[in-house]
Tab-separated table of N, CA, C and O in Angstrom:
chain	number	residue	atom	x	y	z
U	1183	UNK	N	60.748	-28.481	2.282
U	1183	UNK	CA	62.099	-28.924	2.738
U	1183	UNK	C	62.889	-28.940	3.395
U	1183	UNK	O	63.762	-27.881	3.659
U	1184	UNK	N	62.697	-29.550	4.179
U	1184	UNK	CA	63.928	-29.439	5.287
U	1184	UNK	C	65.199	-29.711	5.721
U	1184	UNK	O	65.631	-30.787	4.259
U	1185	UNK	N	66.375	-29.045	5.936
U	1185	UNK	CA	67.873	-30.067	5.957
U	1185	UNK	C	67.891	-31.272	6.333
U	1185	UNK	O	68.418	-32.341	5.584
U	1186	UNK	N	66.892	-31.731	7.645
U	1186	UNK	CA	65.701	-33.287	7.785
U	1186	UNK	C	65.954	-34.054	6.346
U	1186	UNK	O	66.599	-34.838	6.406
U	1187	UNK	N	64.973	-33.898	6.159
U	1187	UNK	CA	64.471	-34.222	4.456
U	1187	UNK	C	66.037	-34.744	3.380
U	1187	UNK	O	66.251	-35.731	2.675
U	1188	UNK	N	66.356	-33.033	3.158
U	1188	UNK	CA	67.121	-33.125	2.281
U	1188	UNK	C	68.282	-34.346	2.622
U	1188	UNK	O	69.224	-34.925	2.091
U	1189	UNK	N	69.211	-34.076	3.888
U	1189	UNK	CA	70.068	-35.074	4.123
U	1189	UNK	C	69.941	-36.551	4.496
U	1189	UNK	O	70.560	-37.540	3.742
U	1190	UNK	N	68.675	-37.134	4.514
U	1190	UNK	CA	68.235	-38.134	4.579
U	1190	UNK	C	68.159	-38.745	3.247
U	1190	UNK	O	68.526	-39.873	2.654
U	1191	UNK	N	66.932	-37.624	2.213
U	1191	UNK	CA	67.790	-38.445	0.314
U	1191	UNK	C	69.036	-38.526	0.383
U	1191	UNK	O	69.283	-39.442	-0.925
U	1192	UNK	N	69.783	-37.297	0.482
U	1192	UNK	CA	71.388	-37.745	-0.076
U	1192	UNK	C	71.637	-38.729	0.251
U	1192	UNK	O	72.399	-39.127	-0.442
U	1193	UNK	N	72.032	-39.389	1.618
U	1193	UNK	CA	72.258	-40.275	2.912
U	1193	UNK	C	71.816	-41.415	1.230
U	1193	UNK	O	72.606	-42.360	0.856
U	1194	UNK	N	70.609	-41.581	1.490
U	1194	UNK	CA	69.792	-43.089	0.212
U	1194	UNK	C	70.748	-42.744	-0.370
U	1194	UNK	O	70.757	-43.851	-1.103
U	1195	UNK	N	70.369	-41.776	-2.072
U	1195	UNK	CA	71.137	-41.760	-2.845
U	1195	UNK	C	72.458	-41.730	-2.628
U	1195	UNK	O	72.760	-42.525	-3.991
U	1196	UNK	N	73.373	-41.221	-1.949
U	1196	UNK	CA	74.777	-41.607	-2.512
U	1196	UNK	C	74.975	-43.138	-2.155
U	1196	UNK	O	76.101	-43.315	-2.421
U	1197	UNK	N	74.187	-43.467	-0.993
U	1197	UNK	CA	74.301	-45.218	-1.200
U	1197	UNK	C	74.196	-45.810	-2.160
U	1197	UNK	O	74.522	-47.077	-2.290
U	1198	UNK	N	72.987	-45.803	-2.273
U	1198	UNK	CA	72.122	-46.376	-4.160
U	1198	UNK	C	73.997	-46.390	-5.138
U	1198	UNK	O	74.131	-47.898	-5.386
U	1199	UNK	N	74.387	-45.226	-5.163
U	1199	UNK	CA	75.431	-44.723	-6.237
U	1199	UNK	C	76.667	-45.643	-5.563
U	1199	UNK	O	77.800	-45.910	-6.396
U	1200	UNK	N	77.004	-45.877	-3.961
U	1200	UNK	CA	78.025	-46.091	-3.469
U	1200	UNK	C	78.203	-48.077	-4.368
U	1200	UNK	O	79.138	-48.628	-3.956
U	1201	UNK	N	76.914	-48.849	-4.364
U	1201	UNK	CA	76.923	-49.875	-5.025
U	1201	UNK	C	77.975	-49.965	-6.287
U	1201	UNK	O	77.940	-49.426	-7.318
U	1202	UNK	N	79.048	-50.902	-6.344
U	1202	UNK	CA	79.778	-50.702	-7.396
U	1202	UNK	C	79.127	-52.336	-7.818
U	1202	UNK	O	80.137	-53.312	-7.738
U	1203	UNK	N	78.675	-51.803	-9.253
U	1203	UNK	CA	78.494	-53.542	-9.817
U	1203	UNK	C	79.296	-53.748	-9.875
U	1203	UNK	O	79.361	-54.992	-10.971
U	1204	UNK	N	80.452	-52.943	-11.188
U	1204	UNK	CA	81.203	-53.613	-11.803
U	1204	UNK	C	82.147	-55.264	-10.142
U	1204	UNK	O	82.980	-56.085	-10.964
U	1205	UNK	N	82.475	-54.792	-9.175
U	1205	UNK	CA	82.925	-55.401	-8.267
U	1205	UNK	C	82.051	-56.716	-7.857
U	1205	UNK	O	81.833	-57.840	-8.477
U	1206	UNK	N	80.275	-56.024	-8.102
U	1206	UNK	CA	79.635	-57.167	-7.502
U	1206	UNK	C	79.658	-58.417	-9.017
U	1206	UNK	O	79.607	-59.249	-8.594
U	1207	UNK	N	79.343	-57.717	-9.887
U	1207	UNK	CA	79.472	-58.583	-10.940
U	1207	UNK	C	80.721	-59.596	-10.743
U	1207	UNK	O	80.341	-60.849	-11.714
U	1208	UNK	N	81.951	-58.988	-11.120
U	1208	UNK	CA	83.065	-59.856	-10.811
U	1208	UNK	C	83.018	-61.126	-9.790
U	1208	UNK	O	83.637	-62.347	-10.165
U	1209	UNK	N	82.279	-60.680	-8.495
U	1209	UNK	CA	82.870	-61.252	-7.616
U	1209	UNK	C	81.690	-62.431	-7.850
U	1209	UNK	O	81.916	-63.800	-7.327
U	1210	UNK	N	80.192	-62.208	-8.115
U	1210	UNK	CA	78.871	-62.541	-8.004
U	1210	UNK	C	79.108	-64.087	-9.692
U	1210	UNK	O	78.990	-65.541	-9.550
U	1211	UNK	N	79.226	-63.238	-10.230
U	1211	UNK	CA	79.606	-64.314	-11.742
U	1211	UNK	C	80.967	-65.197	-12.001
U	1211	UNK	O	80.703	-66.292	-12.510
U	1212	UNK	N	82.264	-64.510	-11.648
U	1212	UNK	CA	83.743	-64.935	-11.457
U	1212	UNK	C	84.413	-65.649	-10.359
U	1212	UNK	O	85.479	-66.022	-10.557
U	1213	UNK	N	83.639	-65.345	-9.675
U	1213	UNK	CA	84.402	-65.329	-8.231
U	1213	UNK	C	85.975	-64.812	-8.279
U	1213	UNK	O	86.506	-64.676	-7.365
U	1214	UNK	N	86.054	-63.457	-8.977
U	1214	UNK	CA	87.029	-63.032	-8.856
U	1214	UNK	C	86.992	-60.845	-8.084
U	1214	UNK	O	85.383	-60.498	-8.858
U	1215	UNK	N	87.539	-60.523	-8.030
U	1215	UNK	CA	87.654	-58.921	-8.157
U	1215	UNK	C	88.137	-58.294	-8.803
U	1215	UNK	O	89.508	-58.410	-9.328
U	1216	UNK	N	87.470	-57.444	-9.233
U	1216	UNK	CA	88.039	-56.735	-10.934
U	1216	UNK	C	89.193	-55.542	-10.397
U	1216	UNK	O	89.877	-55.194	-11.285
U	1217	UNK	N	89.634	-55.340	-8.543
U	1217	UNK	CA	90.342	-54.374	-8.626
U	1217	UNK	C	92.035	-55.241	-9.028
U	1217	UNK	O	92.661	-54.324	-8.700
U	1218	UNK	N	92.020	-56.795	-9.205
U	1218	UNK	CA	92.763	-57.168	-8.596
U	1218	UNK	C	93.929	-57.552	-10.477
U	1218	UNK	O	94.871	-58.263	-10.215
U	1219	UNK	N	92.604	-57.204	-11.274
U	1219	UNK	CA	93.426	-57.034	-12.905
U	1219	UNK	C	93.709	-55.756	-13.145
U	1219	UNK	O	92.949	-54.923	-12.850
U	1220	UNK	N	94.286	-56.099	-14.297
U	1220	UNK	CA	93.872	-54.467	-15.230
U	1220	UNK	C	94.526	-53.703	-14.343
U	1220	UNK	O	96.031	-53.666	-14.052
U	1221	UNK	N	94.334	-52.318	-14.138
U	1221	UNK	CA	94.490	-51.390	-14.156
U	1221	UNK	C	94.219	-50.817	-12.140
U	1221	UNK	O	94.684	-50.336	-11.680
U	1222	UNK	N	93.565	-51.957	-11.716
U	1222	UNK	CA	93.226	-52.356	-10.382
U	1222	UNK	C	91.953	-51.025	-10.287
U	1222	UNK	O	91.652	-51.474	-8.938
U	1223	UNK	N	91.870	-50.524	-11.428
U	1223	UNK	CA	90.157	-49.831	-11.134
U	1223	UNK	C	88.918	-50.128	-10.984
U	1223	UNK	O	88.683	-51.377	-11.925
U	1224	UNK	N	87.768	-50.232	-10.650
U	1224	UNK	CA	86.655	-50.831	-10.606
U	1224	UNK	C	86.124	-50.206	-11.599
U	1224	UNK	O	84.902	-50.259	-12.099
U	1225	UNK	N	86.066	-49.658	-12.932
U	1225	UNK	CA	85.925	-48.666	-13.387
U	1225	UNK	C	85.475	-49.765	-14.970
U	1225	UNK	O	86.007	-50.576	-14.658
U	1226	UNK	N	84.514	-49.186	-15.775
U	1226	UNK	CA	84.188	-50.137	-16.645
U	1226	UNK	C	85.009	-50.066	-17.973
U	1226	UNK	O	85.039	-51.627	-18.001
U	1227	UNK	N	85.883	-49.725	-18.083
U	1227	UNK	CA	87.164	-49.449	-19.247
U	1227	UNK	C	87.813	-50.669	-18.813
U	1227	UNK	O	88.269	-52.211	-18.842
U	1228	UNK	N	88.273	-50.976	-16.952
U	1228	UNK	CA	89.129	-51.863	-16.463
U	1228	UNK	C	88.060	-52.542	-16.891
U	1228	UNK	O	88.933	-54.077	-17.343
U	1229	UNK	N	87.240	-53.358	-16.337
U	1229	UNK	CA	86.055	-54.229	-16.718
U	1229	UNK	C	85.995	-55.230	-17.574
U	1229	UNK	O	85.729	-55.980	-17.839
U	1230	UNK	N	86.115	-54.003	-19.155
U	1230	UNK	CA	85.653	-54.560	-20.116
U	1230	UNK	C	87.001	-55.329	-20.577
U	1230	UNK	O	86.435	-56.367	-21.295
U	1231	UNK	N	88.061	-54.501	-20.615
U	1231	UNK	CA	89.286	-55.075	-20.953
U	1231	UNK	C	89.466	-55.916	-20.038
U	1231	UNK	O	90.257	-56.822	-20.804
U	1232	UNK	N	89.242	-56.613	-18.952
U	1232	UNK	CA	89.626	-57.281	-18.534
U	1232	UNK	C	88.362	-58.911	-18.462
U	1232	UNK	O	88.538	-59.853	-18.608
U	1233	UNK	N	87.531	-58.372	-18.925
U	1233	UNK	CA	86.455	-59.607	-18.813
U	1233	UNK	C	85.450	-59.658	-19.733
U	1233	UNK	O	84.596	-60.529	-20.188
U	1234	UNK	N	85.385	-58.766	-21.023
U	1234	UNK	CA	84.737	-58.616	-22.013
U	1234	UNK	C	83.406	-57.436	-22.511
U	1234	UNK	O	83.175	-57.553	-20.758
U	1235	UNK	N	83.120	-58.169	-23.050
U	1235	UNK	CA	81.744	-57.463	-23.424
U	1235	UNK	C	80.202	-57.718	-22.577
U	1235	UNK	O	79.546	-56.562	-22.395
U	1236	UNK	N	80.067	-59.155	-22.511
U	1236	UNK	CA	78.704	-59.348	-22.016
U	1236	UNK	C	78.131	-59.054	-20.645
U	1236	UNK	O	77.560	-58.174	-20.451
U	1237	UNK	N	79.498	-59.782	-19.693
U	1237	UNK	CA	79.225	-59.031	-18.680
U	1237	UNK	C	79.303	-57.133	-18.370
U	1237	UNK	O	78.853	-57.285	-17.407
U	1238	UNK	N	80.222	-57.009	-19.522
U	1238	UNK	CA	80.129	-55.208	-19.459
U	1238	UNK	C	78.934	-54.361	-19.800
U	1238	UNK	O	78.042	-53.787	-19.018
U	1239	UNK	N	77.383	-55.554	-20.234
U	1239	UNK	CA	76.588	-54.642	-20.392
U	1239	UNK	C	75.265	-54.818	-19.157
U	1239	UNK	O	75.203	-54.641	-19.057
U	1240	UNK	N	75.987	-56.342	-18.325
U	1240	UNK	CA	74.787	-56.268	-17.144
U	1240	UNK	C	75.559	-54.733	-15.870
U	1240	UNK	O	74.349	-54.560	-15.727
U	1241	UNK	N	77.293	-54.575	-16.143
U	1241	UNK	CA	77.434	-53.817	-15.601
U	1241	UNK	C	76.953	-52.325	-16.277
U	1241	UNK	O	76.068	-51.414	-14.511
U	1242	UNK	N	76.459	-51.844	-16.927
U	1242	UNK	CA	76.105	-50.922	-17.578
U	1242	UNK	C	74.757	-50.767	-17.064
U	1242	UNK	O	74.381	-49.512	-16.279
U	1243	UNK	N	74.073	-51.729	-16.996
U	1243	UNK	CA	72.663	-51.979	-16.936
U	1243	UNK	C	72.740	-51.538	-15.739
U	1243	UNK	O	71.419	-51.253	-14.810
U	1244	UNK	N	73.479	-52.353	-14.790
U	1244	UNK	CA	72.869	-51.975	-13.111
U	1244	UNK	C	73.373	-50.501	-12.629
U	1244	UNK	O	72.720	-50.299	-11.733
U	1245	UNK	N	74.214	-50.033	-13.657
U	1245	UNK	CA	74.740	-48.773	-12.676
U	1245	UNK	C	73.132	-47.795	-12.973
U	1245	UNK	O	73.165	-46.830	-12.755
U	1246	UNK	N	72.795	-47.671	-14.833
U	1246	UNK	CA	71.705	-47.173	-14.760
U	1246	UNK	C	70.859	-47.341	-13.554
U	1246	UNK	O	70.096	-46.905	-13.545
U	1247	UNK	N	70.455	-48.530	-13.326
U	1247	UNK	CA	69.571	-49.014	-12.945
U	1247	UNK	C	69.675	-48.283	-11.556
U	1247	UNK	O	68.214	-48.022	-10.482
U	1248	UNK	N	70.359	-48.314	-10.806
U	1248	UNK	CA	70.689	-47.955	-9.457
U	1248	UNK	C	70.468	-46.177	-9.590
U	1248	UNK	O	70.018	-46.100	-8.391
U	1249	UNK	N	71.100	-45.404	-10.643
U	1249	UNK	CA	70.390	-44.670	-10.762
U	1249	UNK	C	68.691	-44.227	-11.150
U	1249	UNK	O	68.030	-43.187	-9.535
U	1250	UNK	N	68.673	-44.986	-11.218
U	1250	UNK	CA	67.000	-44.665	-11.274
U	1250	UNK	C	66.012	-45.226	-10.564
U	1250	UNK	O	65.650	-44.468	-9.774
U	1251	UNK	N	66.754	-46.144	-9.661
U	1251	UNK	CA	66.129	-46.628	-8.174
U	1251	UNK	C	66.520	-45.148	-7.440
U	1251	UNK	O	65.390	-45.216	-6.378
U	1252	UNK	N	67.812	-44.972	-6.958
U	1252	UNK	CA	68.126	-43.661	-6.397
U	1252	UNK	C	67.268	-42.551	-6.601
U	1252	UNK	O	66.673	-42.221	-5.009
U	1253	UNK	N	66.857	-42.141	-7.878
U	1253	UNK	CA	65.903	-41.061	-7.843
U	1253	UNK	C	64.164	-41.389	-7.229
U	1253	UNK	O	63.335	-40.666	-6.357
U	1254	UNK	N	63.982	-42.147	-7.967
U	1254	UNK	CA	62.569	-43.062	-7.386
U	1254	UNK	C	62.574	-43.126	-6.045
U	1254	UNK	O	61.503	-42.714	-5.431
U	1255	UNK	N	63.477	-43.909	-5.118
U	1255	UNK	CA	63.497	-43.390	-3.444
U	1255	UNK	C	63.382	-42.248	-3.433
U	1255	UNK	O	62.593	-42.264	-2.125
U	1256	UNK	N	64.193	-41.572	-3.891
U	1256	UNK	CA	64.105	-40.408	-3.037
U	1256	UNK	C	62.500	-39.512	-3.247
U	1256	UNK	O	62.127	-38.564	-2.340
U	1257	UNK	N	62.454	-39.429	-4.422
U	1257	UNK	CA	60.844	-38.644	-4.857
U	1257	UNK	C	59.941	-39.815	-3.811
U	1257	UNK	O	58.916	-38.947	-2.863
U	1258	UNK	N	60.402	-40.921	-4.033
U	1258	UNK	CA	58.813	-41.667	-2.643
U	1258	UNK	C	59.268	-41.135	-1.283
U	1258	UNK	O	58.499	-40.885	-0.663
U	1259	UNK	N	60.176	-41.166	-1.005
U	1259	UNK	CA	60.124	-40.361	0.522
U	1259	UNK	C	59.693	-39.257	1.016
U	1259	UNK	O	59.814	-38.540	1.633
U	1260	UNK	N	60.372	-38.089	-0.344
U	1260	UNK	CA	60.071	-36.473	-0.087
U	1260	UNK	C	58.339	-36.630	-0.397
U	1260	UNK	O	58.093	-36.568	0.847
U	1261	UNK	N	58.058	-37.429	-0.698
U	1261	UNK	CA	56.657	-37.176	-0.738
U	1261	UNK	C	55.477	-37.742	0.463
U	1261	UNK	O	54.986	-37.658	1.212
U	1262	UNK	N	56.618	-39.193	0.607
U	1262	UNK	CA	55.903	-39.417	2.120
U	1262	UNK	C	56.357	-38.573	3.685
U	1262	UNK	O	55.469	-38.202	4.330
U	1263	UNK	N	57.528	-38.161	3.308
U	1263	UNK	CA	57.667	-36.324	4.715
U	1263	UNK	C	56.390	-35.251	4.062
U	1263	UNK	O	57.278	-34.677	4.565
U	1264	UNK	N	55.608	-35.467	2.556
U	1264	UNK	CA	54.755	-34.467	2.499
U	1264	UNK	C	55.746	-32.974	2.302
U	1264	UNK	O	55.290	-32.205	2.494
U	1265	UNK	N	57.366	-33.759	1.151
U	1265	UNK	CA	57.333	-32.358	0.277
U	1265	UNK	C	56.910	-31.699	-0.783
U	1265	UNK	O	55.827	-32.276	-1.483
U	1266	UNK	N	56.777	-30.785	-0.578
U	1266	UNK	CA	55.676	-30.050	-1.790
U	1266	UNK	C	55.748	-30.387	-3.114
U	1266	UNK	O	57.217	-30.400	-3.111
U	1267	UNK	N	54.860	-30.620	-4.093
U	1267	UNK	CA	55.344	-31.205	-5.464
U	1267	UNK	C	55.987	-30.485	-6.346
U	1267	UNK	O	56.946	-30.602	-6.900
U	1268	UNK	N	56.559	-28.576	-6.016
U	1268	UNK	CA	57.470	-28.074	-7.058
U	1268	UNK	C	58.281	-28.200	-6.631
U	1268	UNK	O	59.824	-27.859	-7.517
U	1269	UNK	N	58.696	-28.737	-5.100
U	1269	UNK	CA	60.020	-29.546	-4.981
U	1269	UNK	C	60.696	-31.032	-5.202
U	1269	UNK	O	61.573	-30.863	-5.204
U	1270	UNK	N	59.305	-31.449	-6.075
U	1270	UNK	CA	60.201	-32.881	-6.577
U	1270	UNK	C	61.149	-32.413	-7.741
U	1270	UNK	O	62.400	-33.719	-7.732
U	1271	UNK	N	61.196	-31.405	-8.129
U	1271	UNK	CA	62.231	-31.434	-9.496
U	1271	UNK	C	63.712	-31.584	-8.889
U	1271	UNK	O	64.520	-31.844	-9.614
U	1272	UNK	N	63.639	-30.500	-7.811
U	1272	UNK	CA	65.002	-30.032	-7.069
U	1272	UNK	C	65.479	-31.543	-6.548
U	1272	UNK	O	66.793	-32.317	-6.279
U	1273	UNK	N	64.418	-32.071	-6.076
U	1273	UNK	CA	64.406	-33.623	-4.877
U	1273	UNK	C	65.397	-34.548	-6.084
U	1273	UNK	O	66.431	-35.213	-5.712
U	1274	UNK	N	64.611	-34.351	-7.479
U	1274	UNK	CA	65.513	-35.315	-8.179
U	1274	UNK	C	66.958	-35.290	-8.429
U	1274	UNK	O	67.324	-36.370	-8.634
U	1275	UNK	N	66.982	-34.044	-8.583
U	1275	UNK	CA	68.258	-33.626	-8.800
U	1275	UNK	C	69.976	-34.099	-8.458
U	1275	UNK	O	70.613	-34.147	-8.168
U	1276	UNK	N	68.954	-33.377	-6.782
U	1276	UNK	CA	69.592	-33.900	-5.824
U	1276	UNK	C	70.300	-35.554	-5.643
U	1276	UNK	O	71.331	-35.511	-5.439
U	1277	UNK	N	68.984	-35.881	-5.785
U	1277	UNK	CA	69.156	-37.277	-5.784
U	1277	UNK	C	70.113	-38.046	-6.529
U	1277	UNK	O	71.118	-38.816	-6.318
U	1278	UNK	N	70.065	-37.538	-8.250
U	1278	UNK	CA	71.065	-38.183	-8.700
U	1278	UNK	C	72.403	-36.916	-8.697
U	1278	UNK	O	73.046	-38.387	-9.115
U	1279	UNK	N	72.326	-35.900	-7.815
U	1279	UNK	CA	74.410	-36.102	-7.884
U	1279	UNK	C	74.457	-36.791	-6.205
U	1279	UNK	O	75.413	-37.308	-6.865
U	1280	UNK	N	73.787	-36.882	-6.155
U	1280	UNK	CA	74.458	-37.762	-5.131
U	1280	UNK	C	74.548	-39.204	-5.141
U	1280	UNK	O	75.886	-40.113	-4.619
U	1281	UNK	N	73.547	-39.672	-5.889
U	1281	UNK	CA	73.646	-41.240	-6.700
U	1281	UNK	C	75.002	-41.233	-7.259
U	1281	UNK	O	76.257	-42.153	-7.067
U	1282	UNK	N	75.562	-40.134	-8.468
U	1282	UNK	CA	76.832	-40.255	-8.858
U	1282	UNK	C	78.116	-39.775	-8.311
U	1282	UNK	O	79.403	-40.646	-7.965
U	1283	UNK	N	77.707	-39.326	-6.754
U	1283	UNK	CA	79.089	-38.507	-6.153
U	1283	UNK	C	79.113	-40.311	-5.298
U	1283	UNK	O	80.406	-40.653	-5.245
U	1284	UNK	N	78.275	-41.101	-4.976
U	1284	UNK	CA	78.383	-42.252	-4.255
U	1284	UNK	C	78.903	-43.202	-5.564
U	1284	UNK	O	80.172	-43.716	-5.019
U	1285	UNK	N	78.912	-43.090	-6.261
U	1285	UNK	CA	79.387	-43.859	-7.478
U	1285	UNK	C	81.014	-43.319	-8.008
U	1285	UNK	O	81.747	-44.374	-7.895
U	1286	UNK	N	81.394	-42.326	-7.473
U	1286	UNK	CA	82.107	-41.614	-7.956
U	1286	UNK	C	83.347	-42.513	-6.533
U	1286	UNK	O	84.352	-42.316	-6.766
U	1287	UNK	N	82.244	-42.001	-6.204
U	1287	UNK	CA	83.682	-41.467	-4.300
U	1287	UNK	C	82.315	-42.832	-3.537
U	1287	UNK	O	82.419	-42.509	-2.251
U	1288	UNK	N	82.873	-44.306	-4.115
U	1288	UNK	CA	82.164	-44.723	-2.774
U	1288	UNK	C	82.723	-44.765	-1.395
U	1288	UNK	O	84.081	-45.784	-1.180
U	1289	UNK	N	82.371	-44.889	-0.138
U	1289	UNK	CA	82.233	-45.151	0.964
U	1289	UNK	C	83.242	-46.687	1.235
U	1289	UNK	O	83.797	-46.086	2.116
U	1290	UNK	N	82.792	-47.532	0.909
U	1290	UNK	CA	83.078	-48.832	1.452
U	1290	UNK	C	84.053	-49.519	0.831
U	1290	UNK	O	84.033	-50.503	0.809
U	1291	UNK	N	84.565	-49.120	-0.134
U	1291	UNK	CA	85.471	-49.139	-1.413
U	1291	UNK	C	86.726	-47.974	-0.950
U	1291	UNK	O	87.496	-47.485	-2.549
U	1292	UNK	N	87.044	-47.062	-0.012
U	1292	UNK	CA	87.862	-46.060	0.513
U	1292	UNK	C	87.990	-45.254	-0.788
U	1292	UNK	O	88.763	-44.542	-0.829
U	1293	UNK	N	86.339	-44.607	-0.708
U	1293	UNK	CA	86.612	-43.766	-1.691
U	1293	UNK	C	87.007	-43.672	-2.853
U	1293	UNK	O	87.146	-42.422	-4.106
U	1294	UNK	N	87.571	-45.070	-3.886
U	1294	UNK	CA	87.983	-45.617	-5.077
U	1294	UNK	C	86.964	-46.128	-5.735
U	1294	UNK	O	86.182	-47.199	-5.497
U	1295	UNK	N	86.276	-45.019	-6.717
U	1295	UNK	CA	85.157	-45.789	-6.988
U	1295	UNK	C	84.950	-45.865	-8.971
U	1295	UNK	O	86.211	-46.105	-9.685
U	1296	UNK	N	84.388	-45.979	-9.442
U	1296	UNK	CA	84.249	-46.225	-11.011
U	1296	UNK	C	83.831	-45.279	-11.852
U	1296	UNK	O	83.601	-44.368	-11.920
């Protein structure tokens, strides 16, 4: 796996992780921005305290699925670039890590995540 492959996979996974479903769900379903309520954080605890349980389950499910999607896309990209099968577990680990970093420090929201 070359540095270019690694960078493409890392950036894709980071961008998946940067999707803040607490903000997306609050804006799409309620027309409100979670960051304007409670602690001002887009985190799950603030979302739960502000909007309650059923929508919180949607946010949890979406956050889990974005991590799964990030790993699956990274594996697909790695295989497309001809990365050796023995490197695929490392691709999964790195894509999961960069997805987590994107979740915690999303560039779209001034590095303040959930």
